[in-house]
Short mmCIF file of C-alpha atoms and ligand atoms in Angstrom, two decimals:
data_model
loop_
_atom_site.label_atom_id
_atom_site.label_comp_id
_atom_site.label_asym_id
_atom_site.label_seq_id
_atom_site.Cartn_x
_atom_site.Cartn_y
_atom_site.Cartn_z
CA MET Y 13 9.46 -29.90 9.29
CA LYS Y 14 9.36 -28.26 5.76
CA THR Y 15 10.07 -24.27 5.69
CA VAL Y 16 8.87 -21.62 3.59
CA ALA Y 17 10.38 -18.19 2.91
CA PHE Y 18 9.00 -15.10 1.49
CA TYR Y 19 10.36 -12.22 -0.67
CA THR Y 20 7.86 -9.15 -0.77
CA LEU Y 21 8.90 -5.94 -3.18
CA GLY Y 22 6.05 -3.25 -3.97
CA CYS Y 23 3.18 -2.28 -2.19
CA LYS Y 24 0.66 -2.69 0.54
CA VAL Y 25 -1.62 -5.72 -1.17
CA ASN Y 26 1.79 -7.40 -2.52
CA GLN Y 27 2.12 -7.57 1.40
CA TYR Y 28 -1.07 -8.29 1.96
CA GLU Y 29 -1.08 -11.55 -0.64
CA THR Y 30 2.24 -12.44 1.08
CA GLU Y 31 0.63 -13.19 3.74
CA ALA Y 32 -2.29 -14.07 2.35
CA MET Y 33 0.24 -17.40 0.64
CA SER Y 34 2.10 -17.57 4.12
CA GLU Y 35 -0.58 -18.62 6.06
CA LEU Y 36 -1.58 -21.34 3.58
CA PHE Y 37 2.31 -22.67 3.21
CA GLN Y 38 1.28 -22.38 7.41
CA LYS Y 39 -1.75 -24.78 7.39
CA LYS Y 40 0.07 -27.30 5.11
CA GLY Y 41 2.90 -27.64 8.34
CA TYR Y 42 5.20 -25.41 7.10
CA ARG Y 43 7.42 -23.01 9.49
CA VAL Y 44 8.21 -19.52 8.03
CA VAL Y 45 11.44 -18.78 8.28
CA GLU Y 46 13.16 -15.16 6.68
CA PRO Y 47 14.32 -15.15 3.64
CA THR Y 48 18.10 -14.41 4.49
CA GLU Y 49 17.87 -18.55 5.84
CA LYS Y 50 18.05 -21.45 3.99
CA ALA Y 51 14.60 -22.72 3.39
CA ASP Y 52 12.58 -25.74 1.00
CA VAL Y 53 10.47 -23.28 -0.73
CA TYR Y 54 10.94 -19.31 -1.67
CA VAL Y 55 8.54 -17.10 -2.57
CA ILE Y 56 9.00 -13.84 -4.42
CA ASN Y 57 6.31 -12.11 -4.52
CA THR Y 58 6.93 -9.49 -7.45
CA CYS Y 59 6.96 -5.59 -8.28
CA THR Y 60 7.08 -4.34 -11.83
CA VAL Y 61 6.39 -0.40 -11.30
CA THR Y 62 9.06 0.77 -12.61
CA ASN Y 63 11.95 -1.49 -14.72
CA LEU Y 64 13.78 -1.24 -11.25
CA GLY Y 65 11.46 -3.76 -9.59
CA ASP Y 66 11.81 -5.81 -12.80
CA ARG Y 67 15.56 -5.92 -12.00
CA LYS Y 68 15.34 -6.79 -7.96
CA SER Y 69 12.40 -9.47 -8.61
CA ARG Y 70 15.69 -11.17 -10.69
CA GLN Y 71 18.06 -10.69 -7.89
CA PHE Y 72 16.12 -12.53 -5.79
CA ILE Y 73 15.30 -15.22 -7.65
CA ARG Y 74 19.11 -15.95 -8.01
CA ARG Y 75 19.89 -15.11 -4.77
CA SER Y 76 17.09 -17.66 -3.17
CA LYS Y 77 19.08 -20.16 -5.69
CA LYS Y 78 22.34 -19.61 -3.88
CA LYS Y 79 21.61 -20.10 -0.33
CA ASN Y 80 19.41 -23.60 -0.57
CA GLU Y 81 19.91 -25.08 -4.58
CA ASP Y 82 17.43 -27.92 -4.11
CA ALA Y 83 14.96 -25.26 -3.40
CA VAL Y 84 11.42 -25.33 -5.03
CA ILE Y 85 11.41 -21.27 -6.42
CA ALA Y 86 8.05 -19.63 -7.18
CA VAL Y 87 7.77 -16.28 -8.61
CA VAL Y 88 4.63 -14.73 -8.02
CA GLY Y 89 2.94 -11.13 -8.23
CA CYS Y 90 3.37 -8.64 -11.37
CA TYR Y 91 6.30 -8.67 -12.39
CA ALA Y 92 5.54 -12.91 -13.27
CA GLN Y 93 2.26 -11.26 -14.94
CA MET Y 94 4.15 -9.32 -17.17
CA SER Y 95 6.59 -11.15 -17.76
CA PRO Y 96 5.98 -14.79 -17.23
CA ASP Y 97 8.46 -15.50 -21.07
CA GLU Y 98 11.56 -13.51 -18.95
CA ILE Y 99 10.87 -15.62 -16.06
CA SER Y 100 10.97 -18.84 -17.35
CA LYS Y 101 14.30 -18.10 -19.12
CA ILE Y 102 15.66 -17.86 -15.45
CA GLU Y 103 16.90 -21.65 -15.01
CA ASP Y 104 15.88 -22.17 -11.18
CA VAL Y 105 12.84 -21.25 -11.88
CA ASP Y 106 9.60 -23.77 -10.67
CA ILE Y 107 6.77 -21.81 -10.70
CA ILE Y 108 5.19 -19.00 -11.86
CA LEU Y 109 2.11 -17.44 -11.04
CA GLY Y 110 1.03 -14.15 -12.04
CA THR Y 111 -1.58 -12.06 -10.15
CA LYS Y 112 -4.21 -15.01 -9.71
CA ASP Y 113 -4.40 -19.05 -8.80
CA ARG Y 114 -2.30 -17.86 -6.04
CA ASN Y 115 -4.41 -19.97 -3.99
CA LYS Y 116 -2.77 -22.97 -5.60
CA ILE Y 117 1.18 -22.05 -4.69
CA VAL Y 118 1.23 -24.72 -1.62
CA GLU Y 119 -0.29 -27.62 -4.01
CA LEU Y 120 2.20 -26.50 -7.27
CA CYS Y 121 4.87 -26.56 -5.01
CA GLU Y 122 4.48 -30.36 -3.62
CA LYS Y 123 3.76 -30.87 -7.49
CA ALA Y 124 6.74 -29.35 -8.57
CA ILE Y 125 8.80 -31.35 -5.86
CA SER Y 126 6.92 -34.67 -5.86
CA GLU Y 127 6.94 -35.16 -9.94
CA ASN Y 128 10.07 -33.02 -10.62
CA ARG Y 129 8.13 -30.61 -12.97
CA ARG Y 130 8.45 -26.89 -13.15
CA TYR Y 131 5.04 -24.89 -13.99
CA ASN Y 132 3.59 -21.58 -15.49
CA LEU Y 133 0.41 -20.90 -14.65
CA VAL Y 134 0.21 -17.14 -15.71
CA GLU Y 135 -3.05 -15.86 -18.44
CA ASP Y 136 -4.02 -13.20 -19.88
CA ILE Y 137 -5.76 -11.17 -16.85
CA MET Y 138 -7.43 -9.18 -18.54
CA GLN Y 139 -10.37 -12.20 -19.43
CA VAL Y 140 -10.75 -12.01 -15.61
CA LYS Y 141 -13.66 -11.34 -14.40
CA GLU Y 142 -13.77 -12.03 -10.62
CA PHE Y 143 -11.92 -11.08 -7.31
CA GLU Y 144 -9.30 -14.29 -5.98
CA GLU Y 145 -10.08 -14.94 -3.19
CA LEU Y 146 -7.51 -14.92 -0.34
CA SER Y 147 -7.82 -14.22 3.07
CA ILE Y 148 -5.46 -13.58 6.26
CA LYS Y 149 -6.10 -13.74 10.32
CA GLN Y 150 -3.13 -12.90 12.09
CA VAL Y 151 -0.14 -11.07 10.63
CA LYS Y 152 3.19 -11.87 12.52
CA GLY Y 153 3.89 -8.47 14.99
CA LYS Y 154 0.99 -6.18 13.80
CA THR Y 155 -1.44 -4.50 15.77
CA ARG Y 156 -2.90 -3.46 12.14
CA ALA Y 157 -4.13 -5.74 8.82
CA ASN Y 158 -4.14 -4.61 5.62
CA LEU Y 159 -7.29 -5.77 3.83
CA LYS Y 160 -7.72 -6.12 0.54
CA ILE Y 161 -10.78 -5.63 -0.57
CA GLN Y 162 -10.74 -4.87 -4.62
CA GLU Y 163 -8.67 -5.55 -7.11
CA GLY Y 164 -7.00 -4.37 -10.73
CA CYS Y 165 -7.61 -0.70 -12.52
CA ASN Y 166 -9.51 0.71 -15.52
CA GLN Y 167 -7.55 4.38 -14.90
CA TYR Y 168 -5.34 3.82 -17.45
CA CYS Y 169 -2.56 6.79 -16.12
CA SER Y 170 -0.26 7.26 -18.94
CA TYR Y 171 2.75 6.25 -16.72
CA CYS Y 172 1.52 2.65 -15.18
CA ILE Y 173 1.92 -0.42 -16.22
CA ILE Y 174 -0.27 -1.45 -13.34
CA PRO Y 175 -3.76 -1.97 -14.96
CA TYR Y 176 -2.09 -4.77 -17.30
CA ALA Y 177 -0.42 -6.44 -14.64
CA ARG Y 178 -3.83 -6.00 -12.58
CA GLY Y 179 -6.54 -6.80 -15.28
CA GLN Y 180 -9.53 -4.75 -15.06
CA ILE Y 181 -11.66 -4.30 -11.81
CA ARG Y 182 -12.79 -6.75 -9.43
CA SER Y 183 -14.67 -6.48 -6.45
CA ARG Y 184 -14.05 -8.66 -3.32
CA GLN Y 185 -17.54 -10.23 -2.19
CA LEU Y 186 -18.63 -7.89 1.21
CA GLY Y 187 -19.64 -11.50 3.15
CA ASN Y 188 -16.57 -12.55 2.72
CA ILE Y 189 -15.24 -9.10 3.71
CA VAL Y 190 -16.77 -9.20 7.17
CA SER Y 191 -15.76 -12.50 8.06
CA GLU Y 192 -12.41 -11.82 7.25
CA VAL Y 193 -12.92 -8.74 9.70
CA ASN Y 194 -14.43 -10.53 12.60
CA LYS Y 195 -11.20 -13.39 12.27
CA LEU Y 196 -8.72 -10.22 12.30
CA THR Y 197 -10.63 -9.32 15.08
CA GLU Y 198 -10.49 -12.82 16.72
CA ASN Y 199 -6.66 -12.30 17.09
CA GLY Y 200 -6.83 -9.17 18.73
CA PHE Y 201 -6.50 -6.81 15.99
CA LYS Y 202 -8.33 -3.53 16.37
CA GLU Y 203 -6.85 -0.99 13.31
CA VAL Y 204 -7.80 -2.70 9.40
CA VAL Y 205 -6.30 -0.28 6.70
CA LEU Y 206 -8.51 -1.19 3.36
CA THR Y 207 -6.79 -1.82 0.67
CA GLY Y 208 -6.51 -2.01 -2.83
CA ILE Y 209 -5.42 -1.67 -6.89
CA HIS Y 210 -7.69 1.60 -7.06
CA VAL Y 211 -9.88 1.03 -3.65
CA ALA Y 212 -12.20 4.17 -4.90
CA SER Y 213 -13.28 1.75 -7.77
CA TYR Y 214 -15.27 -0.63 -4.96
CA GLY Y 215 -18.33 -2.08 -6.20
CA LYS Y 216 -18.47 -0.82 -9.79
CA ASP Y 217 -18.41 -4.10 -11.17
CA LEU Y 218 -20.85 -5.66 -8.43
CA GLY Y 219 -23.89 -3.48 -9.05
CA ASP Y 220 -25.46 -1.05 -6.14
CA ILE Y 221 -22.77 -1.20 -3.72
CA ARG Y 222 -19.94 1.47 -3.32
CA LEU Y 223 -16.93 2.03 -0.98
CA ILE Y 224 -19.65 3.89 2.36
CA ASP Y 225 -20.72 0.70 2.15
CA VAL Y 226 -18.18 -1.59 3.12
CA ILE Y 227 -17.13 1.00 5.20
CA GLU Y 228 -20.22 1.17 7.35
CA LYS Y 229 -20.03 -2.79 7.52
CA ILE Y 230 -16.61 -2.48 8.66
CA HIS Y 231 -17.58 -0.23 11.28
CA ASP Y 232 -20.75 -2.14 13.02
CA ILE Y 233 -18.17 -5.12 13.97
CA ALA Y 234 -17.27 -4.17 17.64
CA GLY Y 235 -13.80 -5.07 18.28
CA ILE Y 236 -12.83 -3.15 15.33
CA GLU Y 237 -11.60 0.77 16.86
CA ARG Y 238 -10.29 2.47 13.84
CA ILE Y 239 -10.66 1.57 10.30
CA ARG Y 240 -7.93 3.15 7.45
CA LEU Y 241 -8.40 3.81 4.25
CA SER Y 242 -5.11 3.25 2.08
CA SER Y 243 -4.29 5.95 -1.22
CA LEU Y 244 -7.84 6.71 -2.79
CA GLU Y 245 -8.40 8.38 -5.86
CA PRO Y 246 -9.58 12.06 -4.81
CA THR Y 247 -12.71 12.08 -7.38
CA VAL Y 248 -14.47 9.36 -4.82
CA VAL Y 249 -14.86 11.43 -2.13
CA THR Y 250 -18.57 13.80 -2.87
CA ASP Y 251 -20.47 16.05 -0.09
CA ASP Y 252 -21.89 12.84 0.31
CA PHE Y 253 -19.13 10.55 0.72
CA MET Y 254 -18.04 13.02 3.91
CA LYS Y 255 -21.51 13.29 5.43
CA SER Y 256 -21.49 9.48 6.45
CA ILE Y 257 -18.04 9.66 6.54
CA SER Y 258 -18.05 11.68 9.55
CA ARG Y 259 -20.87 9.88 11.44
CA LEU Y 260 -19.08 6.61 11.16
CA TYR Y 261 -15.82 7.61 14.23
CA LYS Y 262 -13.58 4.53 13.74
CA VAL Y 263 -13.12 5.97 10.13
CA CYS Y 264 -9.50 7.68 10.86
CA ASP Y 265 -8.67 11.31 9.79
CA HIS Y 266 -6.16 10.67 7.44
CA PHE Y 267 -6.01 10.34 3.69
CA HIS Y 268 -4.00 9.46 1.78
CA LEU Y 269 -5.07 11.56 -2.03
CA SER Y 270 -2.52 11.22 -5.01
CA LEU Y 271 -1.79 13.85 -6.35
CA GLN Y 272 0.93 13.26 -8.97
CA SER Y 273 1.40 16.89 -10.15
CA GLY Y 274 0.08 20.39 -8.55
CA SER Y 275 0.11 21.05 -13.09
CA ASP Y 276 -3.07 21.13 -15.08
CA THR Y 277 -1.35 20.47 -18.28
CA VAL Y 278 1.39 17.23 -16.48
CA LEU Y 279 -1.70 15.96 -15.20
CA GLN Y 280 -3.85 15.71 -18.18
CA ARG Y 281 -0.65 13.93 -20.01
CA MET Y 282 -0.58 11.86 -17.47
CA ASN Y 283 -4.15 10.57 -17.43
CA ARG Y 284 -5.06 11.98 -14.51
CA LYS Y 285 -9.52 12.79 -14.09
CA TYR Y 286 -9.35 15.60 -12.30
CA THR Y 287 -7.29 19.11 -11.96
CA THR Y 288 -5.77 20.84 -9.06
CA GLU Y 289 -8.50 22.87 -8.62
CA GLN Y 290 -11.81 20.09 -7.98
CA TYR Y 291 -8.54 18.45 -5.89
CA LYS Y 292 -8.23 22.03 -3.85
CA ASN Y 293 -12.13 21.62 -3.47
CA ILE Y 294 -12.00 17.93 -1.78
CA VAL Y 295 -9.61 19.02 0.26
CA LYS Y 296 -11.60 22.00 1.61
CA LEU Y 297 -14.31 19.55 1.81
CA ILE Y 298 -12.42 16.45 3.81
CA ARG Y 299 -11.09 19.53 5.72
CA LYS Y 300 -14.84 21.14 7.25
CA TYR Y 301 -15.79 17.48 8.25
CA MET Y 302 -12.33 16.58 9.96
CA PRO Y 303 -10.20 19.45 10.91
CA ASN Y 304 -7.21 17.80 12.45
CA VAL Y 305 -7.16 15.47 9.48
CA ALA Y 306 -4.09 14.19 8.05
CA ILE Y 307 -4.00 14.79 4.05
CA THR Y 308 -0.88 13.10 2.56
CA THR Y 309 0.18 11.92 -1.38
CA ASP Y 310 1.92 10.80 -3.83
CA ILE Y 311 3.77 13.49 -6.04
CA ILE Y 312 5.82 12.42 -9.26
CA VAL Y 313 9.06 14.75 -10.27
CA GLY Y 314 10.20 14.78 -13.63
CA PHE Y 315 7.58 13.74 -15.86
CA PRO Y 316 7.64 13.79 -19.61
CA GLY Y 317 7.91 17.54 -20.92
CA GLU Y 318 7.76 18.39 -17.33
CA THR Y 319 8.77 22.70 -17.79
CA ASP Y 320 10.19 24.77 -15.41
CA ASP Y 321 6.86 26.45 -14.66
CA GLU Y 322 4.99 22.92 -14.40
CA PHE Y 323 7.25 21.76 -11.64
CA SER Y 324 7.11 25.29 -9.75
CA ASP Y 325 2.86 24.93 -10.27
CA THR Y 326 3.60 21.16 -8.60
CA TYR Y 327 5.79 23.33 -5.64
CA ASN Y 328 3.05 26.17 -4.88
CA PHE Y 329 0.28 23.52 -4.88
CA VAL Y 330 1.85 21.45 -2.78
CA LYS Y 331 2.55 23.89 -0.45
CA SER Y 332 -0.95 25.51 -0.67
CA ILE Y 333 -2.72 22.44 0.42
CA GLY Y 334 -0.23 21.91 3.66
CA PHE Y 335 0.10 18.36 3.58
CA SER Y 336 1.14 16.37 6.39
CA ARG Y 337 3.45 14.24 4.49
CA ILE Y 338 4.05 13.80 0.62
CA HIS Y 339 5.97 10.89 -0.66
CA VAL Y 340 8.20 12.48 -3.42
CA PHE Y 341 8.76 10.15 -7.40
CA LYS Y 342 11.06 10.53 -9.40
CA TYR Y 343 9.44 9.42 -12.49
CA SER Y 344 10.89 6.50 -14.02
CA PRO Y 345 10.21 5.40 -17.77
CA ARG Y 346 7.99 1.93 -17.56
CA THR Y 347 8.58 -0.21 -20.71
CA GLY Y 348 4.87 -0.94 -21.94
CA THR Y 349 3.72 2.43 -21.05
CA PRO Y 350 2.76 5.57 -23.40
CA ALA Y 351 4.40 7.75 -21.08
CA ALA Y 352 7.43 5.88 -21.49
CA LYS Y 353 7.64 7.45 -25.36
CA PHE Y 354 7.13 10.41 -25.04
CA ALA Y 355 9.71 13.05 -26.17
CA ASN Y 356 11.47 15.05 -23.53
CA GLN Y 357 11.96 12.85 -21.19
CA ILE Y 358 13.77 15.26 -18.15
CA SER Y 359 17.04 14.56 -16.79
CA GLY Y 360 18.67 12.74 -14.11
CA ILE Y 361 19.96 16.10 -13.12
CA GLU Y 362 17.20 18.30 -13.47
CA LYS Y 363 14.65 15.10 -11.73
CA ASN Y 364 17.27 15.09 -8.65
CA GLU Y 365 16.91 18.73 -7.94
CA ARG Y 366 13.32 19.10 -8.03
CA SER Y 367 13.00 16.26 -6.21
CA LYS Y 368 15.08 17.51 -3.69
CA LYS Y 369 13.20 20.92 -3.44
CA LEU Y 370 9.57 19.02 -3.15
CA ILE Y 371 11.27 16.91 0.29
CA ASP Y 372 12.89 19.77 1.66
CA LEU Y 373 9.18 21.43 1.42
CA GLY Y 374 7.20 17.97 2.58
CA GLU Y 375 9.44 17.91 5.62
CA LYS Y 376 9.28 21.73 6.37
CA LEU Y 377 5.24 20.98 5.75
CA SER Y 378 5.16 17.57 8.17
CA LYS Y 379 6.86 19.76 10.88
CA GLU Y 380 4.31 22.59 10.55
CA PHE Y 381 1.47 19.71 10.93
CA ILE Y 382 3.01 17.86 13.68
CA THR Y 383 3.60 21.02 15.87
CA THR Y 384 0.34 22.06 15.77
CA PHE Y 385 -0.52 19.13 18.06
CA ILE Y 386 1.67 19.90 21.13
CA GLY Y 387 -0.15 20.64 24.33
CA LYS Y 388 -2.94 18.93 22.65
CA THR Y 389 -4.40 15.51 23.76
CA VAL Y 390 -4.50 12.64 20.99
CA GLU Y 391 -5.12 8.85 20.95
CA VAL Y 392 -2.35 6.23 19.85
CA LEU Y 393 -2.79 2.18 19.08
CA PHE Y 394 0.62 1.21 20.67
CA GLU Y 395 2.62 -1.59 18.40
CA GLU Y 396 6.30 -1.92 20.14
CA ARG Y 397 8.73 -0.44 21.84
CA VAL Y 398 11.25 1.45 20.04
CA LYS Y 399 14.46 -0.65 18.59
CA ASN Y 400 17.20 1.62 19.38
CA LYS Y 401 15.27 3.62 22.48
CA PRO Y 402 13.58 0.23 24.38
CA SER Y 403 12.71 2.33 27.36
CA TYR Y 404 9.79 4.17 24.51
CA ILE Y 405 7.34 2.35 23.45
CA VAL Y 406 6.00 3.61 19.70
CA GLY Y 407 2.68 3.66 18.28
CA TYR Y 408 0.09 5.82 15.47
CA THR Y 409 -2.42 8.43 16.39
CA THR Y 410 -5.64 7.92 14.54
CA ASN Y 411 -4.61 10.54 11.90
CA TYR Y 412 -0.93 8.34 11.73
CA ILE Y 413 1.80 10.21 12.95
CA ARG Y 414 4.23 8.13 14.87
CA THR Y 415 3.85 8.73 18.12
CA ILE Y 416 6.52 7.28 21.56
CA CYS Y 417 6.38 7.61 25.32
CA ASN Y 418 8.34 6.30 27.86
CA THR Y 419 6.58 3.56 30.10
CA PRO Y 420 7.86 0.26 31.80
CA GLU Y 421 4.61 -1.08 30.43
CA ASN Y 422 3.26 -3.66 28.28
CA PHE Y 423 0.56 -1.39 26.40
CA GLU Y 424 1.44 -3.30 22.65
CA GLY Y 425 -2.27 -3.23 21.24
CA ARG Y 426 -3.87 -0.63 23.32
CA ILE Y 427 -4.85 2.57 22.78
CA LEU Y 428 -4.39 5.04 25.47
CA LYS Y 429 -4.69 8.52 25.72
CA VAL Y 430 -1.40 10.89 25.38
CA ALA Y 431 -0.56 14.14 26.74
CA ILE Y 432 1.92 15.92 23.72
CA THR Y 433 4.80 17.43 24.68
CA GLY Y 434 6.99 17.77 22.19
CA ILE Y 435 8.37 15.99 19.03
CA ASP Y 436 11.63 15.08 17.78
CA ARG Y 437 11.75 15.34 13.99
CA ASP Y 438 8.44 13.46 12.53
CA THR Y 439 7.98 12.33 15.34
CA LEU Y 440 5.09 13.26 18.56
CA ILE Y 441 6.49 12.75 22.23
CA GLY Y 442 3.88 12.35 25.29
CA GLU Y 443 2.96 10.82 28.51
CA ILE Y 444 0.18 8.25 28.49
CA ILE Y 445 -3.07 9.43 30.79
CA LEU Y 446 -3.97 6.25 32.61
S1 LIG A 10 -4.66 4.88 -11.05
FE1 LIG A 10 -3.49 5.14 -12.38
S2 LIG A 10 -1.81 4.88 -10.83
FE2 LIG A 10 -3.26 4.24 -10.00
S3 LIG A 10 -2.70 1.85 -9.88
FE3 LIG A 10 -4.78 2.82 -11.73
S4 LIG A 10 -3.40 3.41 -13.13
FE4 LIG A 10 -1.76 2.88 -12.33
#
């Protein structure tokens, strides 16, 4: 039996695409092994969001060849899309695919072996108008599945390379989304996470259909008990959207709304399409309909020209919103984006200091948020045993708080009520109510 190993860098969309490619290989009789093992084929699903992503991708290409010098090496994804010439100079690479044609990967690998040829199928992604249909029906060892419904981005934030790597917005046909969700439920999945490069744009290329229509359709599928939205552009959240969402009880009370900065002048330089005032009103609206909602976000610190005052604005804004979790990124200039050429790049020392301050604030806010659940009853979808505490089982609440319970029972894949008795850092501790 031939073997294939995957190494995936980057975001949830890449993870989804790796799963889909993995299923294509398995259908053709391949066994999937860990990337640390010897394999006949190595697929490196790359990321290019930072220059570091490119470097890591190259390192893994070299490392794979060392494991088996006869292996076929296929490099796919965003870095391959942006820099096929750079990758083709790496002698060991047999196949280069960008962010399309991944459904041909098995066929290409077999041809590379039988014909001893190299392939480079990267084309201008800006010309692509159709959503590339890939699908998954099972995800090894998981109770929650990412479901890709959208591709591409037309926003052109000044620091981001993704629109050039993924192309224009393309939405997946609703019928294909529904049939994939049906397959996932047949395999026991109870929760789907709607993912894409810019999910809020869903439907804009299709005509009279929007994100809410997808959510409603999935909501009707028996077997699906939770629908989670991955990162959302804040402006998609309107009163009508929230009114509809609040009628759909399977939609999780967890919104990840990318903020990036709490300073209006920085937001303008970033080419983000909202102000802090709008953002604040959107959060207020969500809380009106979902009182226990967890609002999480991403923040970039040290964006070019970020002054002490602008950073203070961000700090105070983050505090005033009361996020349940924040992911802090230090700005890293990405070659090929406008912001990489902006004047007044911020020093590493300054970025470190600002990042530390925000991380500390984020931890404090997370603790405040989860403490409010002590003494309450929550619903948890259990996933697996805790690695270093095997008498405990771990799962997530609807608003995405990690929760552990001491039990010998096999509750993996079940949603159960839990009475919360305490917390341990970012985790709730509780007792299962049967
Ligand atoms: S919305 Fe902005 S940050 Fe997000 S993928 Fe599009 S360009 Fe990049």
